[in-house]
Amino acid sequence: QTQLLGVLLAAASNFLISVSLNIQKCAHRRLVCQAEQKPYYTSKLWWCGITLLGLGEVGNFTAYGFAPIALVAPLGCVSVIGSAFISVFFLKKTMRAADILGGTLTVTGIYLLVTFAPDVPQELTAQEVQNYLVSWPFLVYSILEIITFCILLYFYKRKAVKHIVVLLMMVALLASLTVIAVKAVSTMIALSVKGKMQLTYSVFYIMIVLMTTSCAFQIKFLNQAMHLYEATAVVPINFVFFTTSATISGVIFYREFQSAALLSVFMFLFGCLLSFIGVIIIARNKKEEHLQIPFIDCGHIPGQKLTGKIQPDSQSSCYGTLNKEDDLVKRQS
């Protein structure tokens, strides 16, 4: 029952996040259409979206206290499929056949994930977390992760490699530490609420520091990926990398599949694969929206006989339809 509560909480939280993102997008659209431009934070609709986003993140945080990482992390796909279908109502987008196919595969994957997820005790004490921190599997995993992250950071800083795979791999490596810390903090808070005080242990505050720092750097690299690449590429790759990294960290740190049968492990991985394919299908070939820059109609200017339309080009030093050759002749004269 505890694990089922975590599943329902994670699914509901990710659905809230998808609703909040669509509400914020809708609020920005309304502000753009208004004659008098106002800051986005003056919109009540935008604040409604932010509130739902906060509730969704809190729900996700709480879900880690009731269910394994290997089960909560893949349920992030609910926000992807939820956003695809909710945007039809909020943003008046057209439902595509790819959305229906991807949604069907993702829901099937979620069913397999929930059915064959590892059944492990979720009441983790501070002493158990301390023992996991100094266990040799986690120490080996930490060393390998640090080495990999340093190599990627070297290419990122010294060689100026900003490839999407490099950026999102660093995000995934940091996310693995984030989910370990989030689950530890969430379970210790849950036990403390039940009367078994865990907040007096130093490991609780160590995990809070690890959670906040890894999350901050994770957001930094993810924002850069979103800035350099389209969301249609970032979202599916980040989901695959994050889910894989989080599941591995749960297996190594919390030993979530230690007593699982081989068939259960296979079906769980197959569910993950279906979710990955579904998210990729939903995000594939989805067009990015850009704000339309209005045309300047010279035919409507008093005293002008021109009927052509000039479109400002923000990507060039030229303005409008003036050719580079004409511009060079004009400057020389």
C-alpha positions as a printed Julia matrix, in Angstrom:
333×3 Matrix{Float64}:
  0.0     0.0     0.0
  2.87    2.38    0.79
  4.46    1.74   -2.6
  1.12    2.22   -4.36
  0.71    5.55   -2.58
  4.14    6.61   -3.87
  3.18    5.62   -7.42
 -0.11    7.55   -7.32
  1.62   10.55   -5.76
  4.39   10.57   -8.41
  1.91   10.18  -11.29
 -0.38   12.92   -9.94
  2.59   15.24   -9.3
  3.96   14.85  -12.82
  0.48   15.43  -14.24
  0.26   18.65  -12.2
  3.63   19.73  -13.62
  2.38   19.19  -17.19
 -0.77   21.23  -16.42
  1.31   24.01  -14.87
  3.62   24.27  -17.9
  0.66   24.58  -20.25
 -0.99   27.2   -18.02
  2.23   29.26  -17.98
  2.5    28.98  -21.77
 -1.13   30.08  -22.1
 -0.47   33.06  -19.8
  2.51   34.18  -21.9
  0.39   33.93  -25.06
 -2.33   36.11  -23.57
  0.19   38.74  -22.47
  1.72   38.88  -25.97
 -1.72   39.45  -27.52
 -2.55   42.36  -25.22
 -2.19   45.91  -26.53
 -0.5    47.06  -23.32
  2.48   44.84  -22.6
  2.76   43.86  -18.91
  5.37   41.75  -17.08
  4.46   38.06  -16.9
  4.53   38.08  -13.09
  1.5    40.39  -13.04
 -0.66   37.64  -14.57
 -2.85   35.67  -12.15
 -2.91   32.8   -14.64
  0.92   32.63  -14.6
  0.95   32.51  -10.79
 -1.63   29.75  -10.91
  0.76   27.75  -13.11
  3.7    28.42  -10.8
  1.66   27.27   -7.78
  0.75   24.02   -9.52
  4.41   23.54  -10.49
  5.46   23.94   -6.85
  2.81   21.46   -5.69
  3.98   18.99   -8.33
  7.62   19.22   -7.26
  6.68   18.82   -3.58
  4.59   15.77   -4.49
  7.51   14.27   -6.42
  9.79   14.87   -3.44
  7.32   13.15   -1.12
  6.84   10.2    -3.51
 10.48    9.18   -3.07
  9.69    8.53    0.59
  7.05    5.93   -0.3
  8.32    4.2    -3.45
 11.68    3.05   -4.9
 13.75    5.38   -7.06
 13.51    2.86   -9.91
  9.74    3.35   -9.89
  9.39    7.09   -9.22
 12.01    8.3   -11.74
 10.48    6.68  -14.88
  7.07    8.12  -13.97
  8.43   11.47  -15.15
  7.1    10.4   -18.56
  3.6    11.2   -17.25
  4.44   14.92  -17.53
  5.52   14.41  -21.17
  2.41   12.57  -22.33
  0.23   14.78  -20.13
  1.65   17.91  -21.71
  1.07   16.51  -25.23
 -2.62   15.87  -24.57
 -3.38   18.87  -22.31
 -1.89   21.28  -24.88
 -4.79   20.33  -27.16
 -7.19   22.02  -24.71
 -5.03   24.85  -23.34
 -3.06   25.83  -26.44
 -5.5    24.59  -29.11
 -2.9    22.32  -30.69
 -3.82   19.52  -33.09
 -3.72   15.96  -31.8
 -1.27   13.96  -33.91
 -1.24   10.24  -34.64
  2.29   10.19  -33.18
  0.92   11.54  -29.87
 -1.65    8.73  -29.66
  0.91    6.04  -30.56
  3.54    7.45  -28.19
  0.99    7.83  -25.4
 -0.17    4.23  -25.83
  3.39    2.87  -25.68
  4.2     5.05  -22.65
  1.09    3.98  -20.73
  1.89    0.34  -21.49
  5.43    0.91  -20.22
  4.1     2.54  -17.04
  1.84   -0.47  -16.41
  4.83   -2.84  -16.7
  6.93   -0.58  -14.48
  4.33   -0.53  -11.72
  3.62   -4.26  -12.0
  7.22   -5.47  -11.95
  8.83   -2.75   -9.8
 11.03   -3.95   -6.92
  9.21   -4.42   -3.62
 11.65   -3.16   -0.99
 11.16   -1.66    2.49
 10.83    2.14    2.28
 11.47    3.05    5.93
 15.15    4.0     5.77
 16.74    5.15    9.0
 19.67    7.56    9.19
 21.9     4.69   10.31
 21.02    2.66    7.21
 21.75    5.67    4.97
 25.15    6.04    6.66
 25.91    2.37    6.01
 24.93    2.74    2.34
 27.21    5.78    1.98
 30.32    3.84    3.01
 29.44    0.58    1.23
 31.98   -0.51   -1.37
 29.49   -0.71   -4.32
 28.54    2.94   -3.82
 32.19    4.01   -3.32
 33.18    2.33   -6.6
 30.16    3.85   -8.34
 31.0     7.31   -6.95
 34.63    7.1    -8.13
 33.56    6.06  -11.65
 30.93    8.79  -11.75
 33.4    11.47  -10.59
 35.96   10.39  -13.2
 33.34   10.41  -15.98
 32.01   13.8   -14.89
 35.53   15.3   -14.78
 36.25   14.04  -18.3
 33.01   15.56  -19.6
 33.7    18.79  -17.72
 37.19   18.97  -19.25
 35.75   18.77  -22.78
 33.03   21.26  -21.8
 35.4    23.85  -20.26
 38.74   23.4   -22.03
 37.64   22.19  -25.46
 34.36   24.19  -25.53
 32.38   21.07  -26.47
 28.7    21.99  -26.05
 27.21   18.89  -27.67
 23.75   17.94  -26.38
 24.96   14.49  -25.28
 27.82   15.98  -23.23
 25.53   18.48  -21.5
 22.76   16.0   -20.74
 25.18   13.31  -19.57
 26.49   15.76  -16.97
 22.89   16.51  -16.01
 22.18   12.78  -15.63
 25.29   12.15  -13.5
 24.31   14.98  -11.16
 20.69   13.78  -11.14
 21.76   10.37   -9.86
 23.19   12.06   -6.75
 20.13   14.27   -6.47
 17.65   11.37   -6.36
 19.79    9.47   -3.82
 19.8    12.52   -1.54
 16.11   13.32   -2.15
 15.03    9.8    -1.19
 17.21    9.85    1.94
 15.9    13.25    3.07
 12.27   12.37    2.23
 12.31    9.03    4.08
 14.05   10.51    7.15
 11.48   13.32    7.31
  8.64   10.78    6.95
 10.05    8.66    9.79
 10.48   11.75   11.97
  6.84   12.71   11.4
  5.81    9.2    12.51
  7.71    9.7    15.77
 11.09    8.1    14.96
 13.3    11.2    15.04
 15.99   11.15   12.35
 16.72   14.86   11.99
 19.36   14.88   14.74
 21.77   12.79   12.65
 24.48   14.61   10.7
 23.85   12.46    7.61
 20.46   14.18    7.21
 22.13   17.58    6.72
 24.86   16.07    4.54
 22.14   14.77    2.25
 20.41   18.17    2.18
 23.67   19.84    1.07
 24.24   17.13   -1.56
 20.66   17.51   -2.8
 20.77   21.31   -3.15
 24.24   21.57   -4.74
 23.74   18.74   -7.25
 20.31   20.11   -8.15
 21.69   23.63   -8.69
 24.44   22.48  -11.08
 22.0    20.11  -12.78
 19.69   23.04  -13.55
 22.65   25.07  -14.86
 23.64   22.49  -17.48
 20.03   21.69  -18.36
 19.27   25.37  -18.97
 22.28   25.63  -21.26
 21.08   22.6   -23.23
 17.63   24.18  -23.55
 19.26   27.42  -24.73
 21.42   25.75  -27.4
 19.03   23.07  -28.63
 15.31   22.72  -29.27
 13.1    21.27  -26.54
 12.01   18.51  -28.93
 15.57   17.15  -28.77
 16.36   17.94  -25.13
 13.2    16.48  -23.53
 13.42   12.85  -24.79
 17.21   12.58  -24.42
 17.12   14.06  -20.93
 14.3    11.71  -19.92
 16.2     8.63  -21.14
 19.48    9.71  -19.52
 17.84   10.8   -16.24
 15.75    7.64  -15.87
 18.7     5.36  -16.65
 21.02    7.2   -14.25
 18.43    7.37  -11.46
 17.55    3.67  -11.79
 21.23    2.65  -11.67
 21.82    4.8    -8.59
 18.8     3.23   -6.87
 20.04   -0.26   -7.69
 23.56    0.44   -6.4
 22.89    2.69   -3.4
 19.57    1.33   -2.08
 19.95   -2.19   -3.58
 16.4    -2.08   -4.92
 16.64   -5.16   -7.19
 18.67   -7.26   -4.76
 15.97   -9.91   -4.25
 14.04   -9.44   -7.51
 13.41  -12.37   -9.86
 15.05  -12.37  -13.29
 11.66  -12.19  -15.05
 10.67   -9.13  -13.0
 13.92   -7.37  -13.89
 13.46   -8.16  -17.59
  9.83   -6.95  -17.65
 10.76   -3.8   -15.73
 13.5    -2.98  -18.25
 11.08   -3.71  -21.1
  8.62   -1.25  -19.52
 11.38    1.36  -19.38
 12.17    0.74  -23.05
  8.52    1.21  -24.05
  8.38    4.46  -22.07
 11.55    5.7   -23.77
 10.19    4.9   -27.24
  6.85    6.52  -26.42
  8.42    9.77  -25.21
 10.71    9.93  -28.27
  7.75    9.41  -30.62
  5.75   12.16  -28.89
  8.64   14.66  -29.04
  9.8    13.72  -32.55
  8.94   16.14  -35.37
  7.04   18.44  -32.99
  7.41   21.98  -34.29
  8.81   24.67  -32.02
  6.67   27.78  -31.6
  8.23   31.15  -32.26
  6.77   34.57  -31.77
  5.73   36.07  -35.08
  7.4    39.41  -35.91
  4.79   41.53  -37.71
  5.45   42.72  -41.25
  5.95   46.42  -41.9
  3.64   47.34  -44.77
  5.12   50.31  -46.63
  1.92   50.59  -48.69
  0.11   51.92  -45.63
  2.59   54.73  -44.97
  1.19   58.13  -46.12
  3.04   59.57  -49.12
  4.69   56.27  -50.02
  4.06   54.49  -53.35
  5.84   51.28  -52.32
  3.63   48.24  -52.02
  6.31   45.76  -50.95
  6.6    44.47  -47.42
  9.8    44.54  -45.41
 10.5    41.85  -42.87
 13.09   42.7   -40.19
 15.88   40.14  -40.04
 17.17   39.8   -36.49
 19.86   37.31  -37.56
 21.63   39.67  -39.94
 23.32   43.07  -39.93
 20.99   44.05  -42.79
 17.52   45.41  -42.07
 14.57   44.47  -44.22
 15.01   43.48  -47.84
 18.03   45.64  -48.6
 20.57   43.56  -50.5
 24.16   43.39  -49.28
 25.44   44.65  -52.67
 23.13   47.68  -52.56
 24.15   48.35  -49.0
 27.86   48.25  -49.92
 27.38   50.66  -52.84
 25.4    53.03  -50.63
 28.11   53.08  -47.95
 30.87   53.66  -50.5
 29.0    56.58  -52.08
